[in-house]
Coordinates of C-alpha atoms and ligand atoms in Angstrom, one line a residue:
M864 CA 2.2 5.7 21.7
D865 CA 2.5 2.8 24.1
I866 CA 1.1 -0.2 22.1
S867 CA 0.7 -2.5 25.1
S868 CA -1.6 -0.2 26.9
S869 CA -4.2 -0.1 24.1
K870 CA -4.1 -3.8 23.3
E871 CA -7.4 -4.5 25.0
T872 CA -9.3 -1.9 23.0
N873 CA -7.6 -2.3 19.7
L874 CA -9.1 -4.6 17.1
L875 CA -5.7 -5.8 16.1
T876 CA -2.3 -5.4 17.6
V877 CA 0.9 -6.7 16.0
E878 CA 3.9 -6.5 18.2
H879 CA 7.6 -6.9 17.2
L880 CA 6.8 -9.4 14.4
T881 CA 9.8 -11.0 12.8
I882 CA 9.3 -13.4 9.9
G883 CA 11.9 -15.4 8.0
V884 CA 13.2 -18.6 6.5
R885 CA 16.0 -20.9 7.6
K886 CA 18.6 -21.6 4.9
D887 CA 21.8 -23.5 5.5
K888 CA 21.3 -23.1 9.3
K889 CA 21.1 -19.3 8.9
E890 CA 18.0 -17.3 9.6
I891 CA 17.1 -14.9 6.8
L892 CA 14.7 -12.3 7.8
L893 CA 11.9 -11.2 5.5
V894 CA 10.1 -8.9 8.0
E895 CA 11.9 -7.5 11.0
D896 CA 10.3 -6.1 14.2
F897 CA 7.0 -5.1 12.6
S898 CA 4.4 -3.5 14.9
M899 CA 1.0 -2.1 14.0
T900 CA -2.3 -1.4 15.6
I901 CA -5.7 -1.2 14.0
E902 CA -8.6 0.4 15.9
K903 CA -12.2 -0.5 15.3
G904 CA -13.4 1.2 12.1
Q905 CA -9.9 2.4 11.1
V906 CA -8.3 2.1 7.7
V907 CA -4.6 1.6 7.8
G908 CA -2.4 1.6 4.7
M909 CA 0.8 -0.2 3.9
A910 CA 3.1 0.9 1.1
G911 CA 6.6 0.2 -0.2
E912 CA 8.1 -1.2 -3.4
S913 CA 7.5 -4.8 -4.4
G914 CA 9.4 -7.3 -2.3
C915 CA 9.4 -5.2 1.0
G916 CA 7.4 -7.7 3.0
K917 CA 3.9 -6.3 2.8
S918 CA 2.2 -9.6 1.8
M919 CA 4.2 -11.5 4.4
V920 CA 2.8 -9.4 7.2
C921 CA -0.8 -9.9 5.8
K922 CA -0.3 -13.6 5.6
A923 CA 1.2 -13.8 9.0
I924 CA -1.9 -12.1 10.5
L925 CA -4.1 -14.7 8.8
G926 CA -1.9 -17.6 9.7
I927 CA -1.3 -18.5 6.0
L928 CA 2.5 -18.0 5.6
P929 CA 3.9 -20.1 2.7
P930 CA 5.6 -23.4 3.6
G931 CA 9.1 -22.8 5.0
V932 CA 8.3 -19.2 6.1
E933 CA 7.9 -18.8 9.8
I934 CA 7.3 -16.3 12.6
F935 CA 10.6 -16.2 14.5
S936 CA 9.2 -13.8 17.2
G937 CA 6.5 -11.4 18.0
N938 CA 2.9 -11.5 19.0
I939 CA -0.5 -10.9 17.3
Y940 CA -3.6 -10.0 19.3
F941 CA -7.2 -9.8 18.0
E942 CA -9.6 -8.1 20.3
G943 CA -7.2 -8.3 23.1
K944 CA -6.6 -12.1 22.8
E945 CA -3.4 -13.5 21.4
I946 CA -3.7 -15.6 18.3
K947 CA -0.9 -18.1 18.3
T948 CA -1.9 -21.7 17.5
K949 CA -3.1 -23.0 14.1
K950 CA -6.5 -23.4 15.8
D951 CA -6.6 -19.8 16.9
F952 CA -5.9 -18.6 13.4
K953 CA -8.4 -21.0 11.9
N954 CA -11.1 -19.7 14.3
I955 CA -10.6 -16.1 13.2
R956 CA -9.8 -16.5 9.5
G957 CA -12.9 -16.3 7.2
K958 CA -15.1 -15.3 10.1
F959 CA -13.6 -12.2 11.8
I960 CA -10.7 -11.4 9.4
N961 CA -11.0 -11.9 5.7
M962 CA -8.5 -11.2 2.9
I963 CA -8.9 -9.8 -0.6
F964 CA -6.0 -10.9 -2.8
Q965 CA -4.4 -9.2 -5.7
E966 CA -5.3 -11.6 -8.4
P967 CA -9.1 -12.0 -8.5
V968 CA -9.0 -14.8 -11.0
S969 CA -6.7 -17.0 -9.0
A970 CA -8.7 -16.5 -5.9
L971 CA -11.8 -18.0 -7.6
H972 CA -12.4 -21.6 -8.4
P973 CA -12.8 -21.9 -12.2
L974 CA -15.4 -24.7 -12.1
K975 CA -17.8 -23.4 -9.4
K976 CA -20.6 -21.0 -10.0
V977 CA -19.8 -17.6 -8.5
G978 CA -23.0 -17.5 -6.4
H979 CA -21.9 -20.7 -4.6
Q980 CA -18.4 -19.4 -4.1
I981 CA -19.7 -16.2 -2.5
G982 CA -21.9 -18.3 -0.2
E983 CA -19.2 -20.8 0.9
G984 CA -18.1 -18.7 3.9
L985 CA -21.7 -18.5 5.2
K986 CA -22.1 -22.2 4.9
L987 CA -19.0 -22.7 7.1
H988 CA -19.5 -20.0 9.6
S989 CA -23.3 -19.5 10.0
K990 CA -26.4 -21.6 10.7
L991 CA -28.4 -20.2 7.8
N992 CA -30.3 -22.7 5.5
G993 CA -29.8 -22.9 1.8
K994 CA -32.5 -20.4 0.9
E995 CA -31.3 -17.9 3.4
I996 CA -27.8 -18.2 2.2
K997 CA -28.9 -17.6 -1.4
E998 CA -30.8 -14.5 -0.3
K999 CA -27.8 -13.1 1.5
V1000 CA -25.5 -13.9 -1.5
I1001 CA -27.8 -11.9 -3.8
D1002 CA -28.0 -9.0 -1.3
T1003 CA -24.2 -9.0 -1.0
M1004 CA -23.8 -9.1 -4.8
I1005 CA -26.0 -6.1 -5.1
S1006 CA -24.1 -4.2 -2.4
V1007 CA -20.8 -4.7 -4.2
G1008 CA -22.5 -3.4 -7.4
I1009 CA -22.9 -6.6 -9.4
N1010 CA -25.8 -5.9 -11.7
D1011 CA -28.3 -8.6 -12.6
P1012 CA -27.2 -10.8 -9.6
E1013 CA -29.7 -13.6 -10.3
K1014 CA -28.1 -14.2 -13.7
R1015 CA -24.5 -13.7 -12.4
Y1016 CA -25.2 -16.1 -9.5
N1017 CA -25.2 -19.0 -11.9
Q1018 CA -22.2 -18.0 -14.0
Y1019 CA -18.6 -19.2 -13.8
P1020 CA -15.6 -16.9 -13.3
H1021 CA -14.5 -17.0 -16.9
Q1022 CA -17.8 -15.5 -18.0
L1023 CA -17.1 -12.4 -15.9
S1024 CA -14.7 -9.4 -16.6
G1025 CA -11.7 -8.9 -14.3
G1026 CA -13.5 -6.0 -12.5
L1027 CA -16.6 -8.2 -11.9
C1028 CA -14.4 -11.1 -10.7
Q1029 CA -12.8 -8.7 -8.2
R1030 CA -16.3 -7.7 -7.0
V1031 CA -17.1 -11.4 -6.5
V1032 CA -13.9 -11.7 -4.5
I1033 CA -14.9 -8.7 -2.4
A1034 CA -18.4 -10.2 -1.9
M1035 CA -16.8 -13.4 -0.6
A1036 CA -14.7 -11.4 1.8
I1037 CA -17.6 -9.3 3.2
I1038 CA -20.5 -11.7 3.3
N1039 CA -19.7 -12.8 6.8
E1040 CA -19.4 -9.2 7.9
P1041 CA -15.8 -9.6 9.2
K1042 CA -14.4 -7.1 11.6
L1043 CA -11.2 -6.7 9.6
I1044 CA -10.6 -6.9 5.9
I1045 CA -7.0 -7.2 4.7
A1046 CA -6.9 -6.0 1.1
D1047 CA -3.5 -6.9 -0.4
E1048 CA -3.1 -4.8 -3.6
P1049 CA -6.8 -5.4 -4.4
T1050 CA -6.8 -3.1 -7.4
T1051 CA -3.4 -3.6 -8.9
A1052 CA -4.6 -5.9 -11.6
L1053 CA -7.5 -3.7 -12.6
D1054 CA -7.8 -0.7 -14.8
V1055 CA -8.1 2.8 -13.3
T1056 CA -11.9 3.3 -13.5
V1057 CA -12.6 -0.1 -11.9
Q1058 CA -9.9 0.7 -9.4
S1059 CA -11.7 3.8 -8.1
R1060 CA -15.0 1.9 -7.9
I1061 CA -13.5 -0.8 -5.8
I1062 CA -11.9 1.8 -3.5
N1063 CA -15.3 3.6 -3.1
L1064 CA -16.9 0.3 -2.3
L1065 CA -14.4 -0.5 0.5
K1066 CA -14.7 3.0 1.8
S1067 CA -18.5 2.7 2.1
L1068 CA -18.1 -0.7 3.8
N1069 CA -15.8 1.0 6.3
K1070 CA -18.2 3.9 6.8
N1071 CA -21.5 2.0 6.9
N1072 CA -20.4 -1.1 8.7
G1073 CA -17.5 0.1 10.7
T1074 CA -15.3 -2.6 9.1
S1075 CA -11.6 -2.0 9.7
I1076 CA -9.3 -2.4 6.7
I1077 CA -5.6 -3.0 6.1
F1078 CA -5.1 -1.7 2.6
V1079 CA -1.9 -2.6 0.9
S1080 CA -0.6 -1.0 -2.2
H1081 CA 2.7 -0.1 -3.8
D1082 CA 0.9 2.9 -5.1
L1083 CA 0.8 5.8 -2.6
A1084 CA -1.7 7.7 -4.8
V1085 CA -4.2 4.9 -4.2
L1086 CA -3.6 4.8 -0.5
S1087 CA -4.1 8.6 -0.2
Q1088 CA -7.7 8.0 -1.1
I1089 CA -8.6 5.6 1.6
A1090 CA -6.1 5.2 4.5
E1091 CA -6.1 7.2 7.7
R1092 CA -2.6 6.2 8.7
I1093 CA 0.2 4.7 6.5
N1094 CA 3.1 2.4 7.2
I1095 CA 5.9 2.7 4.7
M1096 CA 7.9 -0.5 4.4
Y1097 CA 11.4 -1.0 3.1
C1098 CA 13.4 -4.3 3.2
G1099 CA 11.0 -5.8 5.7
E1100 CA 11.0 -2.9 8.1
V1101 CA 8.6 -0.1 8.7
V1102 CA 10.7 3.0 8.0
E1103 CA 7.9 5.5 8.6
E1104 CA 4.5 5.4 10.2
N1105 CA 2.2 8.5 10.3
L1106 CA -1.1 10.0 9.5
S1107 CA -1.8 9.8 5.8
K1108 CA -1.9 13.6 5.5
N1109 CA 1.6 13.9 7.1
I1110 CA 3.0 11.2 4.9
F1111 CA 2.0 13.3 1.9
S1112 CA 2.5 16.8 3.1
K1113 CA 5.7 16.4 5.1
P1114 CA 7.3 13.0 4.6
K1115 CA 10.1 12.5 7.1
H1116 CA 12.0 9.4 5.8
P1117 CA 14.0 10.0 2.6
Y1118 CA 12.5 6.7 1.3
T1119 CA 9.0 8.1 1.7
A1120 CA 9.9 11.3 0.0
D1121 CA 11.5 9.4 -2.9
L1122 CA 8.4 7.2 -3.2
L1123 CA 6.3 10.3 -3.5
N1124 CA 8.5 11.8 -6.1
S1125 CA 8.3 8.6 -8.2
I1126 CA 4.5 8.5 -8.5
P1127 CA 2.8 10.0 -11.6
E1128 CA 0.6 13.0 -11.0
I1129 CA -1.1 15.4 -13.3
G1130 CA 0.9 18.5 -13.7
K1131 CA 4.2 16.9 -12.5
E1132 CA 6.9 17.8 -15.0
Y1133 CA 8.9 14.7 -14.6
L1134 CA 9.2 11.6 -12.4
K1135 CA 12.2 10.8 -10.5
P1136 CA 12.6 7.0 -10.2
I1137 CA 14.4 5.8 -7.1
R1138 CA 17.9 4.7 -8.2
G1139 CA 18.9 1.1 -7.7
S1140 CA 16.5 -1.6 -6.5
V1141 CA 15.3 -3.4 -3.5
P1142 CA 18.0 -6.0 -2.5
V1143 CA 17.1 -9.6 -1.9
P1144 CA 16.6 -10.5 1.8
E1145 CA 20.0 -12.3 2.0
E1146 CA 21.7 -9.0 1.2
Y1147 CA 19.7 -6.6 3.4
P1148 CA 22.2 -4.1 4.8
A1149 CA 22.9 -4.5 8.6
L1150 CA 22.5 -0.8 9.5
C1151 CA 20.1 1.5 7.7
K1152 CA 18.6 -0.6 4.9
Y1153 CA 18.0 2.4 2.6
A1154 CA 21.5 4.0 3.0
D1155 CA 22.8 2.6 -0.3
R1156 CA 20.0 4.3 -2.3
C1157 CA 19.6 7.4 -0.2
D1158 CA 20.6 10.9 -1.4
E1159 CA 20.7 12.2 2.2
K1160 CA 23.2 9.5 3.5
F1161 CA 25.8 11.0 5.9
C1162 CA 28.6 9.7 8.1
L1163 CA 26.5 8.3 10.9
C1164 CA 24.7 6.0 8.5
D1165 CA 27.8 3.9 8.2
E1166 CA 28.1 3.6 12.0
L1167 CA 24.8 3.2 13.7
K1168 CA 21.6 1.3 13.2
P1169 CA 18.7 3.7 13.1
E1170 CA 16.0 3.3 15.8
F1171 CA 12.3 3.8 15.3
L1172 CA 12.0 7.3 16.7
E1173 CA 8.9 9.0 17.8
V1174 CA 8.1 12.2 15.7
E1175 CA 5.1 14.4 15.4
D1176 CA 2.0 12.1 15.2
G1177 CA 4.1 9.0 14.2
K1178 CA 7.5 7.4 14.0
V1179 CA 10.5 7.4 11.6
R1180 CA 13.6 5.1 11.3
C1181 CA 16.3 7.5 10.1
L1182 CA 19.5 8.9 11.7
K1183 CA 18.7 12.4 10.5
Y1184 CA 16.3 12.7 13.4
K1185 CA 18.6 11.3 16.1
Ligands
LIG1647 N1 7.9 -18.6 -0.1 C1 8.9 -17.8 0.1 N2 10.1 -18.2 0.6 C2 11.1 -17.3 0.8 N3 11.0 -16.0 0.6 C3 9.9 -15.6 0.0 C4 8.8 -16.4 -0.2 N4 7.8 -15.6 -0.8 C5 8.3 -14.4 -0.8 N5 9.6 -14.3 -0.4 C6 10.4 -13.1 -0.3 O1 9.9 -12.4 0.9 C7 10.2 -11.0 0.6 C8 8.9 -10.2 0.9 O2 7.9 -10.6 0.0 P1 6.4 -10.0 0.0 O3 5.9 -10.0 1.4 O4 5.7 -10.8 -1.0 O5 6.7 -8.5 -0.6 P2 5.6 -7.5 -1.0 O6 4.2 -8.0 -0.8 O7 6.0 -6.2 -0.3 O8 5.9 -7.3 -2.5 C9 10.6 -10.9 -0.8 O9 12.0 -10.7 -0.8 C10 10.2 -12.2 -1.4 O10 11.1 -12.5 -2.5
LIG1648 MG1 2.6 -8.4 -2.1

């Protein structure tokens, strides 16, 4: 697929994004040459072990990278227009793109009533008056499944359970009807039953409102329930991108296969954890980043850097396919 040709019609296009930090005059890359497209109404997943750069990509798209972390190269386009300056990001964030963070509790202000927090985005980005805002807040609370919204409206975060707090965070993220929601591990801190309710909620948002979603999770089982396409990230690179169903039925990259073998599943006799661990960015290997942990490593892996090759319906970064 030629990304540049569809830039005008895609909701979001990320091209060759490289993110890093400077340390002792050296550039350390946290994300390397990351590209992705999101069409209107599409749900795209991002998976990979902790530390592989998923959150950095999300934060770069919103223009909220931590201090010291910068975009070295690459471009981000929203509805065909490049977002580049602080002002561009500010115009889009909270209005057209919203984020749901992993920790619901830290995303909420402890001393503000939840109803007010949910309405804050509307106050900033719409011309509604106080009464209209409250009505819309109540409606949104109902739509995310918060029972007794009038009572909850006046409560503080500490009076709500973790699951309810995450619903409040989701209400905050959807009240402006953004075109894109970036959900970065939105269910990781929740128990399994709450998890599936939140996923169903995001699914219905996608179906009923056509909201596009980037759904990030280190858990492929969770992604299988919601994402149409999945990016598998390892050491700051996408190592495989394909339709969800292909990722699960015929994974191409050894890392994808290993990730699948390491997730619990009913009926699975034993889990095979991936040996070793994700290196720190200073020690990312120069050639294939997964070679050290890969059971399918062969002679070429010590000689060539794998390119991101086109395969059936997607792409893979592995020398096996060269
Ligand atoms: N503020 C920071 N400065 C430098 N490196 C960071 C900072 N925050 C995170 N990192 C590093 O960036 C890499 C990617 O992190 P992150 O995007 O949070 O991974 P993920 O979301 O996939 O778990 C990790 O190696 C992490 O240690
Ligand atoms: Mg993260």
